[in-house]
mmCIF file with all atom_site columns, C-alpha atoms and ligand atoms in Angstrom:
data_model
loop_
_atom_site.group_PDB
_atom_site.id
_atom_site.type_symbol
_atom_site.label_atom_id
_atom_site.label_alt_id
_atom_site.label_comp_id
_atom_site.label_asym_id
_atom_site.label_entity_id
_atom_site.label_seq_id
_atom_site.pdbx_PDB_ins_code
_atom_site.Cartn_x
_atom_site.Cartn_y
_atom_site.Cartn_z
_atom_site.occupancy
_atom_site.B_iso_or_equiv
_atom_site.pdbx_formal_charge
_atom_site.auth_seq_id
_atom_site.auth_comp_id
_atom_site.auth_asym_id
_atom_site.auth_atom_id
_atom_site.pdbx_PDB_model_num
ATOM   1   C  CA  . UNK Y 1 1   ? -8.927  10.832 -15.815 1.00 0.00 ? 1   UNK Y CA  1
ATOM   2   C  CA  . UNK Y 1 2   ? -10.717 12.338 -12.961 1.00 0.00 ? 2   UNK Y CA  1
ATOM   3   C  CA  . UNK Y 1 3   ? -9.412  15.682 -11.928 1.00 0.00 ? 3   UNK Y CA  1
ATOM   4   C  CA  . UNK Y 1 4   ? -9.059  16.915 -8.259  1.00 0.00 ? 4   UNK Y CA  1
ATOM   5   C  CA  . UNK Y 1 5   ? -8.805  19.293 -6.362  1.00 0.00 ? 5   UNK Y CA  1
ATOM   6   C  CA  . UNK Y 1 6   ? -5.042  19.535 -4.361  1.00 0.00 ? 6   UNK Y CA  1
ATOM   7   C  CA  . UNK Y 1 7   ? -5.188  18.390 -0.749  1.00 0.00 ? 7   UNK Y CA  1
ATOM   8   C  CA  . UNK Y 1 8   ? -1.545  19.388 1.046   1.00 0.00 ? 8   UNK Y CA  1
ATOM   9   C  CA  . UNK Y 1 9   ? -2.653  16.815 3.748   1.00 0.00 ? 9   UNK Y CA  1
ATOM   10  C  CA  . UNK Y 1 10  ? -3.399  13.766 1.047   1.00 0.00 ? 10  UNK Y CA  1
ATOM   11  C  CA  . UNK Y 1 11  ? -1.551  13.019 -1.776  1.00 0.00 ? 11  UNK Y CA  1
ATOM   12  C  CA  . UNK Y 1 12  ? -3.456  10.770 -4.039  1.00 0.00 ? 12  UNK Y CA  1
ATOM   13  C  CA  . UNK Y 1 13  ? -6.720  10.514 -3.132  1.00 0.00 ? 13  UNK Y CA  1
ATOM   14  C  CA  . UNK Y 1 14  ? -7.928  8.130  -6.000  1.00 0.00 ? 14  UNK Y CA  1
ATOM   15  C  CA  . UNK Y 1 15  ? -4.793  5.850  -5.252  1.00 0.00 ? 15  UNK Y CA  1
ATOM   16  C  CA  . UNK Y 1 16  ? -6.198  5.741  -1.570  1.00 0.00 ? 16  UNK Y CA  1
ATOM   17  C  CA  . UNK Y 1 17  ? -9.667  4.420  -3.509  1.00 0.00 ? 17  UNK Y CA  1
ATOM   18  C  CA  . UNK Y 1 18  ? -11.660 7.928  -1.588  1.00 0.00 ? 18  UNK Y CA  1
ATOM   19  C  CA  . UNK Y 1 19  ? -13.329 9.206  -4.965  1.00 0.00 ? 19  UNK Y CA  1
ATOM   20  C  CA  . UNK Y 1 20  ? -15.492 7.736  -7.706  1.00 0.00 ? 20  UNK Y CA  1
ATOM   21  C  CA  . UNK Y 1 21  ? -17.558 9.036  -10.602 1.00 0.00 ? 21  UNK Y CA  1
ATOM   22  C  CA  . UNK Y 1 22  ? -20.644 10.432 -10.762 1.00 0.00 ? 22  UNK Y CA  1
ATOM   23  C  CA  . UNK Y 1 23  ? -23.986 12.119 -13.013 1.00 0.00 ? 23  UNK Y CA  1
ATOM   24  C  CA  . UNK Y 1 24  ? -25.417 13.368 -9.573  1.00 0.00 ? 24  UNK Y CA  1
ATOM   25  C  CA  . UNK Y 1 25  ? -25.047 16.666 -8.071  1.00 0.00 ? 25  UNK Y CA  1
ATOM   26  C  CA  . UNK Y 1 26  ? -23.244 17.610 -4.737  1.00 0.00 ? 26  UNK Y CA  1
ATOM   27  C  CA  . UNK Y 1 27  ? -25.460 17.796 -2.032  1.00 0.00 ? 27  UNK Y CA  1
ATOM   28  C  CA  . UNK Y 1 28  ? -23.309 20.716 -0.636  1.00 0.00 ? 28  UNK Y CA  1
ATOM   29  C  CA  . UNK Y 1 29  ? -23.294 22.679 -3.749  1.00 0.00 ? 29  UNK Y CA  1
ATOM   30  C  CA  . UNK Y 1 30  ? -25.635 21.063 -6.293  1.00 0.00 ? 30  UNK Y CA  1
ATOM   31  C  CA  . UNK Y 1 31  ? -22.788 21.510 -8.981  1.00 0.00 ? 31  UNK Y CA  1
ATOM   32  C  CA  . UNK Y 1 32  ? -22.584 18.430 -11.373 1.00 0.00 ? 32  UNK Y CA  1
ATOM   33  C  CA  . UNK Y 1 33  ? -19.040 17.926 -10.477 1.00 0.00 ? 33  UNK Y CA  1
ATOM   34  C  CA  . UNK Y 1 34  ? -18.513 14.090 -11.700 1.00 0.00 ? 34  UNK Y CA  1
ATOM   35  C  CA  . UNK Y 1 35  ? -17.186 12.936 -9.151  1.00 0.00 ? 35  UNK Y CA  1
ATOM   36  C  CA  . UNK Y 1 36  ? -18.105 11.977 -5.249  1.00 0.00 ? 36  UNK Y CA  1
ATOM   37  C  CA  . UNK Y 1 37  ? -16.335 11.112 -2.312  1.00 0.00 ? 37  UNK Y CA  1
ATOM   38  C  CA  . UNK Y 1 38  ? -16.974 7.792  -0.972  1.00 0.00 ? 38  UNK Y CA  1
ATOM   39  C  CA  . UNK Y 1 39  ? -15.299 7.531  2.431   1.00 0.00 ? 39  UNK Y CA  1
ATOM   40  C  CA  . UNK Y 1 40  ? -16.656 7.952  5.766   1.00 0.00 ? 40  UNK Y CA  1
ATOM   41  C  CA  . UNK Y 1 41  ? -17.658 11.685 6.694   1.00 0.00 ? 41  UNK Y CA  1
ATOM   42  C  CA  . UNK Y 1 42  ? -18.191 11.921 9.920   1.00 0.00 ? 42  UNK Y CA  1
ATOM   43  C  CA  . UNK Y 1 43  ? -21.026 14.263 10.789  1.00 0.00 ? 43  UNK Y CA  1
ATOM   44  C  CA  . UNK Y 1 44  ? -25.001 14.080 11.497  1.00 0.00 ? 44  UNK Y CA  1
ATOM   45  C  CA  . UNK Y 1 45  ? -26.278 14.704 8.274   1.00 0.00 ? 45  UNK Y CA  1
ATOM   46  C  CA  . UNK Y 1 46  ? -25.054 12.272 5.806   1.00 0.00 ? 46  UNK Y CA  1
ATOM   47  C  CA  . UNK Y 1 47  ? -24.721 13.389 2.590   1.00 0.00 ? 47  UNK Y CA  1
ATOM   48  C  CA  . UNK Y 1 48  ? -25.388 11.213 -0.036  1.00 0.00 ? 48  UNK Y CA  1
ATOM   49  C  CA  . UNK Y 1 49  ? -22.876 12.957 -2.995  1.00 0.00 ? 49  UNK Y CA  1
ATOM   50  C  CA  . UNK Y 1 50  ? -20.239 15.356 -1.895  1.00 0.00 ? 50  UNK Y CA  1
ATOM   51  C  CA  . UNK Y 1 51  ? -17.717 16.749 -4.545  1.00 0.00 ? 51  UNK Y CA  1
ATOM   52  C  CA  . UNK Y 1 52  ? -13.796 16.785 -3.306  1.00 0.00 ? 52  UNK Y CA  1
ATOM   53  C  CA  . UNK Y 1 53  ? -14.382 20.758 -4.025  1.00 0.00 ? 53  UNK Y CA  1
ATOM   54  C  CA  . UNK Y 1 54  ? -16.669 21.309 -1.007  1.00 0.00 ? 54  UNK Y CA  1
ATOM   55  C  CA  . UNK Y 1 55  ? -13.883 19.168 0.817   1.00 0.00 ? 55  UNK Y CA  1
ATOM   56  C  CA  . UNK Y 1 56  ? -10.980 21.304 -0.032  1.00 0.00 ? 56  UNK Y CA  1
ATOM   57  C  CA  . UNK Y 1 57  ? -13.065 24.647 0.630   1.00 0.00 ? 57  UNK Y CA  1
ATOM   58  C  CA  . UNK Y 1 58  ? -13.982 23.782 3.568   1.00 0.00 ? 58  UNK Y CA  1
ATOM   59  C  CA  . UNK Y 1 59  ? -17.878 23.974 2.668   1.00 0.00 ? 59  UNK Y CA  1
ATOM   60  C  CA  . UNK Y 1 60  ? -19.259 20.782 3.852   1.00 0.00 ? 60  UNK Y CA  1
ATOM   61  C  CA  . UNK Y 1 61  ? -17.041 21.382 7.296   1.00 0.00 ? 61  UNK Y CA  1
ATOM   62  C  CA  . UNK Y 1 62  ? -18.826 24.193 7.443   1.00 0.00 ? 62  UNK Y CA  1
ATOM   63  C  CA  . UNK Y 1 63  ? -21.904 23.523 6.385   1.00 0.00 ? 63  UNK Y CA  1
ATOM   64  C  CA  . UNK Y 1 64  ? -22.179 19.271 7.902   1.00 0.00 ? 64  UNK Y CA  1
ATOM   65  C  CA  . UNK Y 1 65  ? -19.845 20.267 10.825  1.00 0.00 ? 65  UNK Y CA  1
ATOM   66  C  CA  . UNK Y 1 66  ? -17.799 17.135 9.146   1.00 0.00 ? 66  UNK Y CA  1
ATOM   67  C  CA  . UNK Y 1 67  ? -14.685 15.994 9.871   1.00 0.00 ? 67  UNK Y CA  1
ATOM   68  C  CA  . UNK Y 1 68  ? -13.411 13.043 7.608   1.00 0.00 ? 68  UNK Y CA  1
ATOM   69  C  CA  . UNK Y 1 69  ? -11.085 10.840 10.009  1.00 0.00 ? 69  UNK Y CA  1
ATOM   70  C  CA  . UNK Y 1 70  ? -10.765 9.660  13.755  1.00 0.00 ? 70  UNK Y CA  1
ATOM   71  C  CA  . UNK Y 1 71  ? -7.924  10.483 14.168  1.00 0.00 ? 71  UNK Y CA  1
ATOM   72  C  CA  . UNK Y 1 72  ? -5.644  12.871 16.653  1.00 0.00 ? 72  UNK Y CA  1
ATOM   73  C  CA  . UNK Y 1 73  ? -1.863  13.868 16.554  1.00 0.00 ? 73  UNK Y CA  1
ATOM   74  C  CA  . UNK Y 1 74  ? 1.091   12.009 17.170  1.00 0.00 ? 74  UNK Y CA  1
ATOM   75  C  CA  . UNK Y 1 75  ? 4.697   12.224 17.772  1.00 0.00 ? 75  UNK Y CA  1
ATOM   76  C  CA  . UNK Y 1 76  ? 7.209   10.241 16.656  1.00 0.00 ? 76  UNK Y CA  1
ATOM   77  C  CA  . UNK Y 1 77  ? 6.787   7.755  19.902  1.00 0.00 ? 77  UNK Y CA  1
ATOM   78  C  CA  . UNK Y 1 78  ? 2.677   8.019  18.996  1.00 0.00 ? 78  UNK Y CA  1
ATOM   79  C  CA  . UNK Y 1 79  ? 2.060   10.400 21.592  1.00 0.00 ? 79  UNK Y CA  1
ATOM   80  C  CA  . UNK Y 1 80  ? -0.811  12.949 21.371  1.00 0.00 ? 80  UNK Y CA  1
ATOM   81  C  CA  . UNK Y 1 81  ? 0.466   16.511 20.111  1.00 0.00 ? 81  UNK Y CA  1
ATOM   82  C  CA  . UNK Y 1 82  ? -1.492  19.465 20.491  1.00 0.00 ? 82  UNK Y CA  1
ATOM   83  C  CA  . UNK Y 1 83  ? -1.909  21.882 17.253  1.00 0.00 ? 83  UNK Y CA  1
ATOM   84  C  CA  . UNK Y 1 84  ? -4.364  25.089 16.984  1.00 0.00 ? 84  UNK Y CA  1
ATOM   85  C  CA  . UNK Y 1 85  ? -7.686  23.875 16.269  1.00 0.00 ? 85  UNK Y CA  1
ATOM   86  C  CA  . UNK Y 1 86  ? -7.006  25.923 12.738  1.00 0.00 ? 86  UNK Y CA  1
ATOM   87  C  CA  . UNK Y 1 87  ? -4.598  23.078 12.211  1.00 0.00 ? 87  UNK Y CA  1
ATOM   88  C  CA  . UNK Y 1 88  ? -7.157  20.384 13.428  1.00 0.00 ? 88  UNK Y CA  1
ATOM   89  C  CA  . UNK Y 1 89  ? -9.569  22.232 10.741  1.00 0.00 ? 89  UNK Y CA  1
ATOM   90  C  CA  . UNK Y 1 90  ? -7.235  21.963 7.763   1.00 0.00 ? 90  UNK Y CA  1
ATOM   91  C  CA  . UNK Y 1 91  ? -6.155  18.367 7.883   1.00 0.00 ? 91  UNK Y CA  1
ATOM   92  C  CA  . UNK Y 1 92  ? -9.341  16.186 9.722   1.00 0.00 ? 92  UNK Y CA  1
ATOM   93  C  CA  . UNK Y 1 93  ? -12.093 18.743 7.694   1.00 0.00 ? 93  UNK Y CA  1
ATOM   94  C  CA  . UNK Y 1 94  ? -10.703 19.909 4.780   1.00 0.00 ? 94  UNK Y CA  1
ATOM   95  C  CA  . UNK Y 1 95  ? -8.834  16.427 3.861   1.00 0.00 ? 95  UNK Y CA  1
ATOM   96  C  CA  . UNK Y 1 96  ? -10.442 14.342 1.861   1.00 0.00 ? 96  UNK Y CA  1
ATOM   97  C  CA  . UNK Y 1 97  ? -10.644 11.057 3.798   1.00 0.00 ? 97  UNK Y CA  1
ATOM   98  C  CA  . UNK Y 1 98  ? -9.151  7.520  3.195   1.00 0.00 ? 98  UNK Y CA  1
ATOM   99  C  CA  . UNK Y 1 99  ? -9.782  4.156  4.977   1.00 0.00 ? 99  UNK Y CA  1
ATOM   100 C  CA  . UNK Y 1 100 ? -8.522  2.397  7.930   1.00 0.00 ? 100 UNK Y CA  1
ATOM   101 C  CA  . UNK Y 1 101 ? -9.315  0.309  10.130  1.00 0.00 ? 101 UNK Y CA  1
ATOM   102 C  CA  . UNK Y 1 102 ? -9.340  1.930  13.545  1.00 0.00 ? 102 UNK Y CA  1
ATOM   103 C  CA  . UNK Y 1 103 ? -8.803  5.662  14.863  1.00 0.00 ? 103 UNK Y CA  1
ATOM   104 C  CA  . UNK Y 1 104 ? -5.043  6.500  13.400  1.00 0.00 ? 104 UNK Y CA  1
ATOM   105 C  CA  . UNK Y 1 105 ? -2.225  8.496  14.883  1.00 0.00 ? 105 UNK Y CA  1
ATOM   106 C  CA  . UNK Y 1 106 ? -1.902  11.635 12.373  1.00 0.00 ? 106 UNK Y CA  1
ATOM   107 C  CA  . UNK Y 1 107 ? 1.829   12.025 12.106  1.00 0.00 ? 107 UNK Y CA  1
ATOM   108 C  CA  . UNK Y 1 108 ? 3.229   15.414 13.025  1.00 0.00 ? 108 UNK Y CA  1
ATOM   109 C  CA  . UNK Y 1 109 ? 7.013   16.224 12.153  1.00 0.00 ? 109 UNK Y CA  1
ATOM   110 C  CA  . UNK Y 1 110 ? 8.836   19.890 12.588  1.00 0.00 ? 110 UNK Y CA  1
ATOM   111 C  CA  . UNK Y 1 111 ? 5.868   20.991 14.447  1.00 0.00 ? 111 UNK Y CA  1
ATOM   112 C  CA  . UNK Y 1 112 ? 3.305   20.047 11.149  1.00 0.00 ? 112 UNK Y CA  1
ATOM   113 C  CA  . UNK Y 1 113 ? 0.963   17.640 10.160  1.00 0.00 ? 113 UNK Y CA  1
ATOM   114 C  CA  . UNK Y 1 114 ? 2.930   15.537 7.696   1.00 0.00 ? 114 UNK Y CA  1
ATOM   115 C  CA  . UNK Y 1 115 ? 1.267   14.303 4.294   1.00 0.00 ? 115 UNK Y CA  1
ATOM   116 C  CA  . UNK Y 1 116 ? -0.070  10.875 4.203   1.00 0.00 ? 116 UNK Y CA  1
ATOM   117 C  CA  . UNK Y 1 117 ? 1.819   9.340  0.877   1.00 0.00 ? 117 UNK Y CA  1
ATOM   118 C  CA  . UNK Y 1 118 ? -0.215  5.822  0.894   1.00 0.00 ? 118 UNK Y CA  1
ATOM   119 C  CA  . UNK Y 1 119 ? -1.040  2.629  1.880   1.00 0.00 ? 119 UNK Y CA  1
ATOM   120 C  CA  . UNK Y 1 120 ? 1.619   -0.226 2.111   1.00 0.00 ? 120 UNK Y CA  1
ATOM   121 C  CA  . UNK Y 1 121 ? -0.846  -3.026 2.809   1.00 0.00 ? 121 UNK Y CA  1
ATOM   122 C  CA  . UNK Y 1 122 ? -2.160  -4.590 4.645   1.00 0.00 ? 122 UNK Y CA  1
ATOM   123 C  CA  . UNK Y 1 123 ? -1.325  -2.253 7.760   1.00 0.00 ? 123 UNK Y CA  1
ATOM   124 C  CA  . UNK Y 1 124 ? 1.376   0.482  7.047   1.00 0.00 ? 124 UNK Y CA  1
ATOM   125 C  CA  . UNK Y 1 125 ? 0.422   4.002  6.821   1.00 0.00 ? 125 UNK Y CA  1
ATOM   126 C  CA  . UNK Y 1 126 ? 3.116   5.944  4.923   1.00 0.00 ? 126 UNK Y CA  1
ATOM   127 C  CA  . UNK Y 1 127 ? 3.749   9.865  5.935   1.00 0.00 ? 127 UNK Y CA  1
ATOM   128 C  CA  . UNK Y 1 128 ? 6.158   12.413 4.840   1.00 0.00 ? 128 UNK Y CA  1
ATOM   129 C  CA  . UNK Y 1 129 ? 7.220   15.697 6.411   1.00 0.00 ? 129 UNK Y CA  1
ATOM   130 C  CA  . UNK Y 1 130 ? 6.298   18.851 4.500   1.00 0.00 ? 130 UNK Y CA  1
ATOM   131 C  CA  . UNK Y 1 131 ? 9.343   20.310 5.700   1.00 0.00 ? 131 UNK Y CA  1
ATOM   132 C  CA  . UNK Y 1 132 ? 11.819  17.574 6.089   1.00 0.00 ? 132 UNK Y CA  1
ATOM   133 C  CA  . UNK Y 1 133 ? 10.648  15.186 3.473   1.00 0.00 ? 133 UNK Y CA  1
ATOM   134 C  CA  . UNK Y 1 134 ? 11.262  12.378 6.627   1.00 0.00 ? 134 UNK Y CA  1
ATOM   135 C  CA  . UNK Y 1 135 ? 8.684   9.626  6.041   1.00 0.00 ? 135 UNK Y CA  1
ATOM   136 C  CA  . UNK Y 1 136 ? 7.018   8.116  9.138   1.00 0.00 ? 136 UNK Y CA  1
ATOM   137 C  CA  . UNK Y 1 137 ? 5.657   4.398  9.090   1.00 0.00 ? 137 UNK Y CA  1
ATOM   138 C  CA  . UNK Y 1 138 ? 2.101   4.467  11.305  1.00 0.00 ? 138 UNK Y CA  1
ATOM   139 C  CA  . UNK Y 1 139 ? 0.541   1.318  11.836  1.00 0.00 ? 139 UNK Y CA  1
ATOM   140 C  CA  . UNK Y 1 140 ? -3.149  0.318  11.323  1.00 0.00 ? 140 UNK Y CA  1
ATOM   141 C  CA  . UNK Y 1 141 ? -4.065  -3.429 12.327  1.00 0.00 ? 141 UNK Y CA  1
ATOM   142 C  CA  . UNK Y 1 142 ? -7.419  -4.371 11.427  1.00 0.00 ? 142 UNK Y CA  1
HETATM 143 ZN ZN1 . ZN  C 2 .   ? -20.091 20.126 -3.981  1.00 0.00 ? 1   ZN  C ZN1 1
HETATM 144 ZN ZN1 . ZN  C 2 .   ? 10.090  16.790 9.379   1.00 0.00 ? 2   ZN  C ZN1 1
#
């Protein structure tokens, strides 16, 4: 059983296949944490091993200028939503990634980014509002 830090915007990184076990040291913190992120990191340096803790605490974002999503915030109608830079950073820079076919719309409800719950194969991404609990399906077609 892999123990992971909590990601407020991504409920279950193990179910999302975002991590695997490893004996390697994390390139970012140098620690052997036993687990590495295996999704995309959007940054120039491509760390081979990156522990989920370095993503959660912002070290990877700061050290590599990394983000873990090709995404934009969207409302119910898939229109873009403007949120402050610190919110972009919390979601796209300090949330462990999950695989998508395309750049995605990250659902915003009640003025806040929603939490990514799971993928219903093949194309539905399920998000849940962190304030009111409403769920929304965002399509990700291949
Ligand atoms: Zn690390
Ligand atoms: Zn809501």
